[in-house]
Short mmCIF file of C-alpha atoms in Angstrom, two decimals:
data_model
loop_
_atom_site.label_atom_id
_atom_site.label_comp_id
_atom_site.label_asym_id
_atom_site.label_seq_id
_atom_site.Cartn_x
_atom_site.Cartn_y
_atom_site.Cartn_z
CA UNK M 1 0.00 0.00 0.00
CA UNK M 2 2.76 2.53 1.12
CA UNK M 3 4.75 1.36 -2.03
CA UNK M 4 2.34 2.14 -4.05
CA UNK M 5 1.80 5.36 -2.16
CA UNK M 6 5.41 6.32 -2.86
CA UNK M 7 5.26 4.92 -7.01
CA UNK M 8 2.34 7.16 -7.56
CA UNK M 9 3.74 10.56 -5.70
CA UNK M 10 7.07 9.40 -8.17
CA UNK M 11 4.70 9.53 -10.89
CA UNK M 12 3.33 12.48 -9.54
CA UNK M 13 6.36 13.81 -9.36
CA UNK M 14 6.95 13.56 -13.25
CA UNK M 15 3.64 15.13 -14.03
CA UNK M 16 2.52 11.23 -15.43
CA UNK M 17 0.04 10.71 -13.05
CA UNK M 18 -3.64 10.56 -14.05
CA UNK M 19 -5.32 13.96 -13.39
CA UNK M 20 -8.35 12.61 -10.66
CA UNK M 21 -5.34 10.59 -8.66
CA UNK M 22 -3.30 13.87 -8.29
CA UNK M 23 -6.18 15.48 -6.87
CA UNK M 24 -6.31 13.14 -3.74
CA UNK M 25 -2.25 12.72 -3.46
CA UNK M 26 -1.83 16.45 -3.79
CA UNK M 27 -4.93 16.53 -0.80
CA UNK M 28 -2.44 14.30 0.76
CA UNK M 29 1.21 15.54 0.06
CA UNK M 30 0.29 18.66 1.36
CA UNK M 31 -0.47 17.63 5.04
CA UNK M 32 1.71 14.56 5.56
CA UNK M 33 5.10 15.76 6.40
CA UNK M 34 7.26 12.50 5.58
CA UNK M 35 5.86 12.13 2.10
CA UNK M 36 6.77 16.18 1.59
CA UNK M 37 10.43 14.94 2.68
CA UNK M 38 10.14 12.32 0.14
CA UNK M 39 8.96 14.58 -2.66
CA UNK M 40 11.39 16.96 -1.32
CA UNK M 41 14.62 14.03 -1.72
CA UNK M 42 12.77 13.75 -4.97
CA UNK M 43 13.52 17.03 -5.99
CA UNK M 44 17.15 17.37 -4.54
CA UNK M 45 17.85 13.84 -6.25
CA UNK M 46 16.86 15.50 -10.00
CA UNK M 47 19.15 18.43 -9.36
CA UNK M 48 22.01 16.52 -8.48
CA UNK M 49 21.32 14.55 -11.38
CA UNK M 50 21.40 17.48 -13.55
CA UNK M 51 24.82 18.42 -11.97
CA UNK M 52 22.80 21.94 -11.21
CA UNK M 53 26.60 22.90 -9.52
CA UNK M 54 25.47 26.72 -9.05
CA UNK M 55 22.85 25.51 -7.29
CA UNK M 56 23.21 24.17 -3.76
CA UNK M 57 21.31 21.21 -2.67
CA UNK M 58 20.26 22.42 0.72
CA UNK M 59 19.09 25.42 -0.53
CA UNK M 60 17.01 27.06 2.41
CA UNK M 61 14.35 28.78 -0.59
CA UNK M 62 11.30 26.43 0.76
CA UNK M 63 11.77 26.79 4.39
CA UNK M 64 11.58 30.66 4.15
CA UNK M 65 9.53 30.77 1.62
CA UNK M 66 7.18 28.13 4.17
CA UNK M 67 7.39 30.93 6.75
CA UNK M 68 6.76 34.00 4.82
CA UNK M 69 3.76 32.07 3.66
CA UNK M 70 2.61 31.28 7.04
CA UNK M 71 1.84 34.74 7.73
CA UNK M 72 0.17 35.84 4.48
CA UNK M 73 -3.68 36.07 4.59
CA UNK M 74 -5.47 32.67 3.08
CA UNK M 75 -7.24 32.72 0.07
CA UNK M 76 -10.59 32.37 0.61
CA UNK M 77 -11.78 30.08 -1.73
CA UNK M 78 -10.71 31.06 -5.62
CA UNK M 79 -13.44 31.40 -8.40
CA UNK M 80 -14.07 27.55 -10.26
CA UNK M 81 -11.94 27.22 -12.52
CA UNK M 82 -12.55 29.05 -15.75
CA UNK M 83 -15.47 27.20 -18.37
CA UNK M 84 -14.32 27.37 -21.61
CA UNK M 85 -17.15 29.45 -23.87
CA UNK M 86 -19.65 27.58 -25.69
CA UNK M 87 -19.06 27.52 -28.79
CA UNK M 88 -22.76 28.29 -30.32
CA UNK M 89 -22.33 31.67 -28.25
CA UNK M 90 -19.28 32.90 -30.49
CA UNK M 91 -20.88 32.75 -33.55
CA UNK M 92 -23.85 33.99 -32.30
CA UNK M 93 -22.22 36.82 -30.05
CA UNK M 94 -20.58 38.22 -33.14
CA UNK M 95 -24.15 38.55 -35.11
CA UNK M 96 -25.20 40.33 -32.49
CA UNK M 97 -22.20 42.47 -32.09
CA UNK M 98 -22.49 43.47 -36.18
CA UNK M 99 -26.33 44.08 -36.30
CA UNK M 100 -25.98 46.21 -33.42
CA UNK M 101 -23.36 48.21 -34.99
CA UNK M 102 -24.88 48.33 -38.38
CA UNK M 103 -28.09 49.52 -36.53
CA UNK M 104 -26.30 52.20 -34.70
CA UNK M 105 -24.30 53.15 -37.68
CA UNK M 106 -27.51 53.73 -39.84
CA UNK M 107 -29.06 55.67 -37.45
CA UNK M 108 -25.83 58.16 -37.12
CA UNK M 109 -25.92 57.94 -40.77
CA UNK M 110 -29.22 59.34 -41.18
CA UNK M 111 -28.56 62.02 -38.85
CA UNK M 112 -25.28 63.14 -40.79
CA UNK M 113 -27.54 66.17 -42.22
CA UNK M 114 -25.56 69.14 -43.81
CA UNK M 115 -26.61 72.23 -41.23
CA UNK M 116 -27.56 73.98 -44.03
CA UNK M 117 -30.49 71.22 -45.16
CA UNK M 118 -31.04 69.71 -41.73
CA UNK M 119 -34.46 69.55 -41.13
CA UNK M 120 -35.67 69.15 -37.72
CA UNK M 121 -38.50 66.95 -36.55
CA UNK M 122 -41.64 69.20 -36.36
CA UNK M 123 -41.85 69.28 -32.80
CA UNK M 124 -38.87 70.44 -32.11
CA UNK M 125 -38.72 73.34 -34.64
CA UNK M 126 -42.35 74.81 -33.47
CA UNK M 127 -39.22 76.05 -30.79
CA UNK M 128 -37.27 78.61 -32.90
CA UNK M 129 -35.28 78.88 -29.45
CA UNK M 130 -33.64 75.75 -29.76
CA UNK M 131 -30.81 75.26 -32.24
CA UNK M 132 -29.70 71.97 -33.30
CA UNK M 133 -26.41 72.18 -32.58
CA UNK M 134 -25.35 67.84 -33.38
CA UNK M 135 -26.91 66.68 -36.54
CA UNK M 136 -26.97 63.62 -35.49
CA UNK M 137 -29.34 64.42 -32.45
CA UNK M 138 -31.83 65.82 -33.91
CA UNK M 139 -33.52 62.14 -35.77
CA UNK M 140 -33.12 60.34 -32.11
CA UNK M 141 -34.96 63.29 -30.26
CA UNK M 142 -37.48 63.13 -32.70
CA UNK M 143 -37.47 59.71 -32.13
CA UNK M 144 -37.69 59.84 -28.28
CA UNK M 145 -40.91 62.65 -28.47
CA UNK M 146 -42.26 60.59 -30.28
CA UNK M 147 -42.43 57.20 -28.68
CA UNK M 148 -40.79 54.94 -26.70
CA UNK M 149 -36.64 54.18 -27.42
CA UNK M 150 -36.57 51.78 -30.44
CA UNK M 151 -33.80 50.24 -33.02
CA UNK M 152 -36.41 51.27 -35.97
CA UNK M 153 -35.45 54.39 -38.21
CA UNK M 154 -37.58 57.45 -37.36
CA UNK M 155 -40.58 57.40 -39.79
CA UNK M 156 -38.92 59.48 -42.84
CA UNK M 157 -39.38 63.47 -43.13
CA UNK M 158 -39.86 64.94 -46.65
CA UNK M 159 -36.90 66.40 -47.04
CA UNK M 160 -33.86 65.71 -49.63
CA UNK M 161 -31.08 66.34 -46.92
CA UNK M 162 -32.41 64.26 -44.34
CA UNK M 163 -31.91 60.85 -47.14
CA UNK M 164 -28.93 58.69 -47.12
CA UNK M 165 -27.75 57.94 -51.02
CA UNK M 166 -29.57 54.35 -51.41
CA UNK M 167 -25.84 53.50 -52.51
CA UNK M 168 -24.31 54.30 -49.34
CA UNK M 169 -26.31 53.10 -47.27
CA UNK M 170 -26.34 49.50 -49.13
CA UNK M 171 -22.86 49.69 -49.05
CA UNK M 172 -22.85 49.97 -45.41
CA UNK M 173 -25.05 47.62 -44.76
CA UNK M 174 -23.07 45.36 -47.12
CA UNK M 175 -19.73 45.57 -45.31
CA UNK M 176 -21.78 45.05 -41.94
CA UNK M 177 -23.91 42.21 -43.10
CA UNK M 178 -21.15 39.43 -42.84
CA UNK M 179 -22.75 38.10 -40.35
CA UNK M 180 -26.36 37.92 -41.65
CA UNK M 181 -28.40 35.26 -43.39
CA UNK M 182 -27.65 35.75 -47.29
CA UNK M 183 -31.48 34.92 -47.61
CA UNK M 184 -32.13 38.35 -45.48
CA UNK M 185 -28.87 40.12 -46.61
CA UNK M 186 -30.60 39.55 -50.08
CA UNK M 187 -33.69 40.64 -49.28
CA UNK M 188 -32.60 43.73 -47.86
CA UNK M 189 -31.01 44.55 -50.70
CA UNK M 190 -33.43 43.44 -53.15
CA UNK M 191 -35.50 46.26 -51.62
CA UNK M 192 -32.97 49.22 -52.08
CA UNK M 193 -32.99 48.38 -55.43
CA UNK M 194 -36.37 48.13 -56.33
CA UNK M 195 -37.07 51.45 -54.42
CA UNK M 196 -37.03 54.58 -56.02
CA UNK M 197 -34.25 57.01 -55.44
CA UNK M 198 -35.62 59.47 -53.18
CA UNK M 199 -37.14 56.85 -51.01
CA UNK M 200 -34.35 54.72 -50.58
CA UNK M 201 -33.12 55.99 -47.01
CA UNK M 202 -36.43 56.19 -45.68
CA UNK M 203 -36.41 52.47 -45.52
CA UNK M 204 -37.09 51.46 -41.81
CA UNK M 205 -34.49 48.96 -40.75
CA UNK M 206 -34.62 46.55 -37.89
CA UNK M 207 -31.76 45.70 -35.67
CA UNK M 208 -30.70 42.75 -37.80
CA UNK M 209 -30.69 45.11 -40.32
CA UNK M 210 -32.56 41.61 -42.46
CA UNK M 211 -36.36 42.27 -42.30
CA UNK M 212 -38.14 43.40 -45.32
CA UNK M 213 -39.23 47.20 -45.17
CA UNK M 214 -42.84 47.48 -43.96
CA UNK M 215 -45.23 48.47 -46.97
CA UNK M 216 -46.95 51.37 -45.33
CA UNK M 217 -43.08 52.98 -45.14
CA UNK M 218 -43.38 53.76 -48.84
CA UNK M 219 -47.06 54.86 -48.82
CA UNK M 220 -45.83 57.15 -45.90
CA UNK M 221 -42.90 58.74 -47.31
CA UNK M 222 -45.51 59.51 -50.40
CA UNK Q 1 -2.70 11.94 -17.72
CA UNK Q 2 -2.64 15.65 -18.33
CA UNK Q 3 0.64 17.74 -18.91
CA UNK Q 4 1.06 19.61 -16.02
CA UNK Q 5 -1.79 17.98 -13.87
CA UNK Q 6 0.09 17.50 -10.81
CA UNK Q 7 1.63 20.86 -10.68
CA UNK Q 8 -2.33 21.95 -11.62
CA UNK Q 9 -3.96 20.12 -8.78
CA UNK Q 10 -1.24 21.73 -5.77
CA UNK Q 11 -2.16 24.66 -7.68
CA UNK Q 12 -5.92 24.37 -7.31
CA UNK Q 13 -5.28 23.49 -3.46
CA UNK Q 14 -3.31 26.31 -3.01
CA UNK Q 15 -6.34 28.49 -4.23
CA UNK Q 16 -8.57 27.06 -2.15
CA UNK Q 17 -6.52 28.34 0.79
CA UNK Q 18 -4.11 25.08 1.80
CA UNK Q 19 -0.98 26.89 1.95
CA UNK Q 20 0.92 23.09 2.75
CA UNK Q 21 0.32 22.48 -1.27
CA UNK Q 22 2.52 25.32 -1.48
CA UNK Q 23 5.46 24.19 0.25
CA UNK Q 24 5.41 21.58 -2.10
CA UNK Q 25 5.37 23.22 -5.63
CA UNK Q 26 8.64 25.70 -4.03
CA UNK Q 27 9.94 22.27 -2.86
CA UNK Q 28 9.99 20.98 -6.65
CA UNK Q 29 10.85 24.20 -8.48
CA UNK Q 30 13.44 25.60 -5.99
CA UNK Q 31 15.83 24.27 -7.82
CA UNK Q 32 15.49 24.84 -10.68
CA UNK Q 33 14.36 28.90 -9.84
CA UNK Q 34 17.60 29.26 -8.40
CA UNK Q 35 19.74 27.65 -11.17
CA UNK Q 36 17.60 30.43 -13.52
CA UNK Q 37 18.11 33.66 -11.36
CA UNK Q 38 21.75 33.03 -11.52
CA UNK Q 39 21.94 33.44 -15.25
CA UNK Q 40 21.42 36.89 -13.78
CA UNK Q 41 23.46 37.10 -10.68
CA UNK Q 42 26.77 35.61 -9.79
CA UNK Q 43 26.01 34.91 -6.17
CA UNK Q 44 24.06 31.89 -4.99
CA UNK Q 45 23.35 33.34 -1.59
CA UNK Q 46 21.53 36.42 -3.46
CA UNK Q 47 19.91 33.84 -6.46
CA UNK Q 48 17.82 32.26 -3.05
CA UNK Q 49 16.92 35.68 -2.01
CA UNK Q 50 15.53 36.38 -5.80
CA UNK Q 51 14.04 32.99 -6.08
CA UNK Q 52 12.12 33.19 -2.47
CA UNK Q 53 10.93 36.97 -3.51
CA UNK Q 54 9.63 35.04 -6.85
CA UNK Q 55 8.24 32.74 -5.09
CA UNK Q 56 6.07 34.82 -2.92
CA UNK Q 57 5.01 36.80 -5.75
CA UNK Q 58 3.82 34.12 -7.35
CA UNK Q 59 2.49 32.82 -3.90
CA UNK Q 60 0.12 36.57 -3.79
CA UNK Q 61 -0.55 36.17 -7.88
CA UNK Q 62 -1.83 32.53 -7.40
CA UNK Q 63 -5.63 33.62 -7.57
CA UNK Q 64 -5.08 35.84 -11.03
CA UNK Q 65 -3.50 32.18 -12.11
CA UNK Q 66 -5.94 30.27 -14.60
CA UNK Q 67 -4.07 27.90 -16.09
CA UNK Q 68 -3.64 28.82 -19.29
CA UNK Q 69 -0.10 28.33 -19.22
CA UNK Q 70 2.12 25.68 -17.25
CA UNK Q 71 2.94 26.41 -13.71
CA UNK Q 72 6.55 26.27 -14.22
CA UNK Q 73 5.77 28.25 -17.28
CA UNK Q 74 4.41 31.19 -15.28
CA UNK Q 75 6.16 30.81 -12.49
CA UNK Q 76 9.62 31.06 -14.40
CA UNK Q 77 8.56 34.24 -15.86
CA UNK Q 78 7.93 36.27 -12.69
CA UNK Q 79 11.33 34.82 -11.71
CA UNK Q 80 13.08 36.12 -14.90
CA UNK Q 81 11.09 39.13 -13.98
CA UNK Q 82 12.20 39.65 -10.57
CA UNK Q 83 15.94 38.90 -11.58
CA UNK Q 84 15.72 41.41 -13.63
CA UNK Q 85 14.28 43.74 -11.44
CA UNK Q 86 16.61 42.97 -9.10
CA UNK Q 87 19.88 43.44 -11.37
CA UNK Q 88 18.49 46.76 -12.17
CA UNK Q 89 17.81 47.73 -8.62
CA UNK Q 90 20.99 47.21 -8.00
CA UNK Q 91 22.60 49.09 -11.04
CA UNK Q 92 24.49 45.75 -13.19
CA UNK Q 93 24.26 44.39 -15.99
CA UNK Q 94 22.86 40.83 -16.17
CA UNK Q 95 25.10 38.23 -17.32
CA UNK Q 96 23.48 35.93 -19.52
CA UNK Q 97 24.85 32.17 -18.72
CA UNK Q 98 24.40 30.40 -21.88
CA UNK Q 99 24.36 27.31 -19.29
CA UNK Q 100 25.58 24.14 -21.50
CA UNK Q 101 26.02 20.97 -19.07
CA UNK Q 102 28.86 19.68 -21.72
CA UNK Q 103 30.65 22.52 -22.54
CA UNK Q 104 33.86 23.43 -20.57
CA UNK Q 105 32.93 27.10 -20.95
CA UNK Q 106 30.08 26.28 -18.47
CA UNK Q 107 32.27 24.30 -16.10
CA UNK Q 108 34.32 27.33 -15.54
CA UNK Q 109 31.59 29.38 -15.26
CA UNK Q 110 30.01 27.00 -12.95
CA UNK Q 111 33.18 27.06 -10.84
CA UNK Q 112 33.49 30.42 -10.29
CA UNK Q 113 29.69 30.96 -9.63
CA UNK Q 114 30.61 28.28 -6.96
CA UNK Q 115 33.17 30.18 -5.10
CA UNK Q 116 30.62 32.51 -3.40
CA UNK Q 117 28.89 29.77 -1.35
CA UNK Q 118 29.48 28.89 1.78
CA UNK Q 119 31.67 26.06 2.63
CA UNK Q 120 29.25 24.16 5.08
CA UNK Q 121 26.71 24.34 2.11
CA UNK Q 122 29.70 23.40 -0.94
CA UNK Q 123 30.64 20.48 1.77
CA UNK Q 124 26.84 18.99 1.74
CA UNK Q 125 26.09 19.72 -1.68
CA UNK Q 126 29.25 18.07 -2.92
CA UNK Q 127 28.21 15.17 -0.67
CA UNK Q 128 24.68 15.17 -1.65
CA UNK Q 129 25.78 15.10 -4.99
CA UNK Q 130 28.29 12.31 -4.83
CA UNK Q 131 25.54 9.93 -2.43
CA UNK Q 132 23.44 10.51 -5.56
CA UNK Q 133 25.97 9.70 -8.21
CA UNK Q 134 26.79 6.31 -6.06
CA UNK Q 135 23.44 5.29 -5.71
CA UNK Q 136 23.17 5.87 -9.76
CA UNK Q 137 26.24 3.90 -10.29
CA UNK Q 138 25.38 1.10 -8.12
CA UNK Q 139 21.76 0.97 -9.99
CA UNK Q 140 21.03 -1.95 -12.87
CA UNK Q 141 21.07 -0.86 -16.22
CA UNK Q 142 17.83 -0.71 -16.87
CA UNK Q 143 16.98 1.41 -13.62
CA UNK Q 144 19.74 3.64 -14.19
CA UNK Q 145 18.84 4.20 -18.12
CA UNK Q 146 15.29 4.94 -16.81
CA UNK Q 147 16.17 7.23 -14.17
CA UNK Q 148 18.82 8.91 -16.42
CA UNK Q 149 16.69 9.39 -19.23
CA UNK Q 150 14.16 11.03 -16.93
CA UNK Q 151 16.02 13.48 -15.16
CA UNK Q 152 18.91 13.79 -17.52
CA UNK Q 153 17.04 14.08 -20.80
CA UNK Q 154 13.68 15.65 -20.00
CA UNK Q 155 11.62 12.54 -21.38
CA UNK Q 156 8.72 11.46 -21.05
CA UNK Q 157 7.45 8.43 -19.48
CA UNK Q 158 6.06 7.31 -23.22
CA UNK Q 159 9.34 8.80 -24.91
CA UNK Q 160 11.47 6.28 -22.29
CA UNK Q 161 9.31 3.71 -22.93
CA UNK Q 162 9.83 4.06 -26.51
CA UNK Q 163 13.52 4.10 -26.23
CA UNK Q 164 13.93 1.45 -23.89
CA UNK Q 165 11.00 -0.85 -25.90
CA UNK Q 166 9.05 -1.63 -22.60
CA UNK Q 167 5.63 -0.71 -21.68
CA UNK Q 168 4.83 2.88 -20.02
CA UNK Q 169 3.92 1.03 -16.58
CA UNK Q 170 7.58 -0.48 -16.81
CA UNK Q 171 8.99 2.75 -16.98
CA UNK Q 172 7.13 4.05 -14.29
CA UNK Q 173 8.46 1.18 -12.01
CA UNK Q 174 11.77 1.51 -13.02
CA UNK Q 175 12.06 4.88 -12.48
CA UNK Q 176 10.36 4.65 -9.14
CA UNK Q 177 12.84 1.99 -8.02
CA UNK Q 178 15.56 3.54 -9.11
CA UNK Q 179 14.54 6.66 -6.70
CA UNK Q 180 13.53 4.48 -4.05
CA UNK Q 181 17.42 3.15 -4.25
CA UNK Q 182 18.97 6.34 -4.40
CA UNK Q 183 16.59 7.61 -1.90
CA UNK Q 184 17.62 5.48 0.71
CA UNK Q 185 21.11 6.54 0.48
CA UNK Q 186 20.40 9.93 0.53
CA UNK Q 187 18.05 9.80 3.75
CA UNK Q 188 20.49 9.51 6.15
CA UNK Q 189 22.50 12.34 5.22
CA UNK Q 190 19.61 14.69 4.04
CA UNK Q 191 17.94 14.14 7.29
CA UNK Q 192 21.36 14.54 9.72
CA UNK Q 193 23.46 16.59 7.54
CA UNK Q 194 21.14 18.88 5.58
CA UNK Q 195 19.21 20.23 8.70
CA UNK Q 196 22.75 21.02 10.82
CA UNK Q 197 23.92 22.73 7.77
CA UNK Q 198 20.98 24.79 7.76
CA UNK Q 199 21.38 25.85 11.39
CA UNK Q 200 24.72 26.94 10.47
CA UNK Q 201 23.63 28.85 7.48
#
């Protein structure tokens, strides 16, 4: 029994000992003093071996080391060890990361107005007092009068500054996309095609930046 | 029969707060941190004090540890750390030991990095070392090509077993007897010799 003790702490020794038996000998090695001598000859016996001659043999590192360590604070239980991700969450993680960008992105987009042509949502300018000062406010404080917050483009305003080029704004959507479905990526861009010029940025776009414009957006923008 | 499992499991003890799994991964790296720091400094006496201040680094860094890397990995690399540290500290350049076992360059390195230590501690080591090249000597072939192979060459249990055309269990025998042998020797003096010596030091 205490042979085979002593074969498996050797093993142990070597890092060749199965993982679930080093759990209980390490349990073990670290209360019972004469198999810590024993690992300890262990280790003295491999330096000698290696002719370590800098080194000396009764080198006093572990006993101070021992007592320094004696008066630090114990760890209190450490966090399990970490889980490795699962691997569905990556991919998905990622298409979530892009359609939240591209939705973002869109909506900055359609607030890029020149100051000259910016045309603020008619709430706001029944105010002459307030100035728009960030194009790219004035679409989500429209937005918030309006409603509750939401990832949907403002309903469009009749105005030719307020539109992203339909070119652009495919493009953007394009180079954002790599994550969608081609079915939806296709469909999305099936329908800046087939829309007319002026109504192309006035396209509502979900957060997946995949869903077919509603029909009432183009009756609307009419 | 992971790499690094043992090393992994003190590890995970340690975390949990049993400090005595400690003792035991300085106990099996000591070595081996000292004979690093002193590519760095020439004096032994000072490569312990380096070695036991990377040690209880490491010690206070043990919960950031994950395991992503090999203990001796990441322990080696706060050492090289703190050597460095400590040769800058102290304004000198490091010298880099190119440390080649079989070179006579290294001997006479070796030698001189020897004439700093004490000479109760170059009396034990020298006789430590000679117990354990007697007990080697008086070993049977296969023990001692088991043993050698091990400690010598780095290999791995299936590597030996490979070379020496036995089965991995054999190896793990072998080499276990062959400590066991040279063990037995050593006891005596390790347990009467080495502990006076350290009174004295």
């Amino acid at each position: 029994m205490k042979e085979e003790l002593d074969s498996q702490l050797s093993a142990m020794f070597d890092d060749e000992l199965a993982s679930a038996e080093c759990e209980l000998l390490a349990r073990r090695l670290s209360r019972d003093t004469e198999l810590k001598a024993r690992w300890e000859r262990y280790a003295v016996i491999a330096a000698a071996i290696r002719a370590e001659r800098g080194v000396r043999l009764n080198a006093r590192v572990a006993r101070r080391v021992s007592v320094i360590v004696g008066s630090e604070p114990v760890f209190a239980g450490l966090a399990a060890p970490r889980r490795a991700p699962r691997r569905w969450l990556r991919p998905a993680s990622g298409a979530a990361v892009a359609a939240g960008v591209a939705a973002v992105s869109i909506l900055w987009l359609r607030g890029q107005v020149p100051p000259a042509t910016a045309v603020v949502a008619p709430p706001l300018a029944a105010v002459p007092a307030v100035r728009v000062t960030t194009p790219a406010l004035a679409p989500a404080a429209a937005l918030k009068a309006s409603g509750p917050d939401s990832y949907v483009v403002p309903p469009p305003v009749r105005a030719a500054g307020a539109v992203v080029p339909a070119t652009e704004l495919a493009n953007y959507v394009v180079a954002h996309s790599m994550f969608s479905p081609p079915m939806a990526r296709r469909n999305l861009l099936s329908s800046f095609m087939t829309s007319e010029p002026g109504e192309a940025g006035l396209i509502p776009v979900s957060t997946d930046g995949a869903q077919d414009p509603p029909r009432d957006a183009k009756s609307h923008a009419q | 029969m992971g790499a690094d499992a043992s090393d992994l499991s003190l590890v995970r003890r340690v975390q949990r707060g049993d400090k005595g799994a400690f003792d035991a991964l300085v106990l099996k790296y000591q070595h081996k941190l000292v004979k690093l720091v002193m590519r760095y400094v020439r004096n032994p006496a000072e490569a312990e004090d380096i070695a036991q201040e990377a040690f209880i680094k490491a010690y206070r860094a043990l919960p950031q540890f994950r395991g992503d890397s090999a203990f001796y990995t990441w322990l080696y690399r706060i050492a090289i750390n703190t050597a460095k540290n400590a040769v800058v500290s102290r304004d000198r350049s490091p010298i880099e030991y190119n440390i080649d076992r079989n070179s006579e360059e290294s001997y006479e390195m070796q030698g001189r990095m020897k004439d700093s230590e004490t000479p109760e501690a170059l009396v034990l080591t020298d006789e430590i070392r000679s117990i354990v090249n007697a007990a080697i000597e008086a070993l049977p072939e296969d023990l001692r090509t088991a043993i050698v192979l091990r400690e010598l060459e780095g290999l791995s249990y299936e590597e030996i077993a490979a070379a020496m055309d036995c089965p991995v269990g054999t190896v793990r025998s072998r080499i276990f007897r062959a400590r066991e042998a040279i063990d037995r020797r050593l006891r005596e003096v390790f347990e009467g010799g080495l502990g006076r010596a350290e009174e004295l030091g």
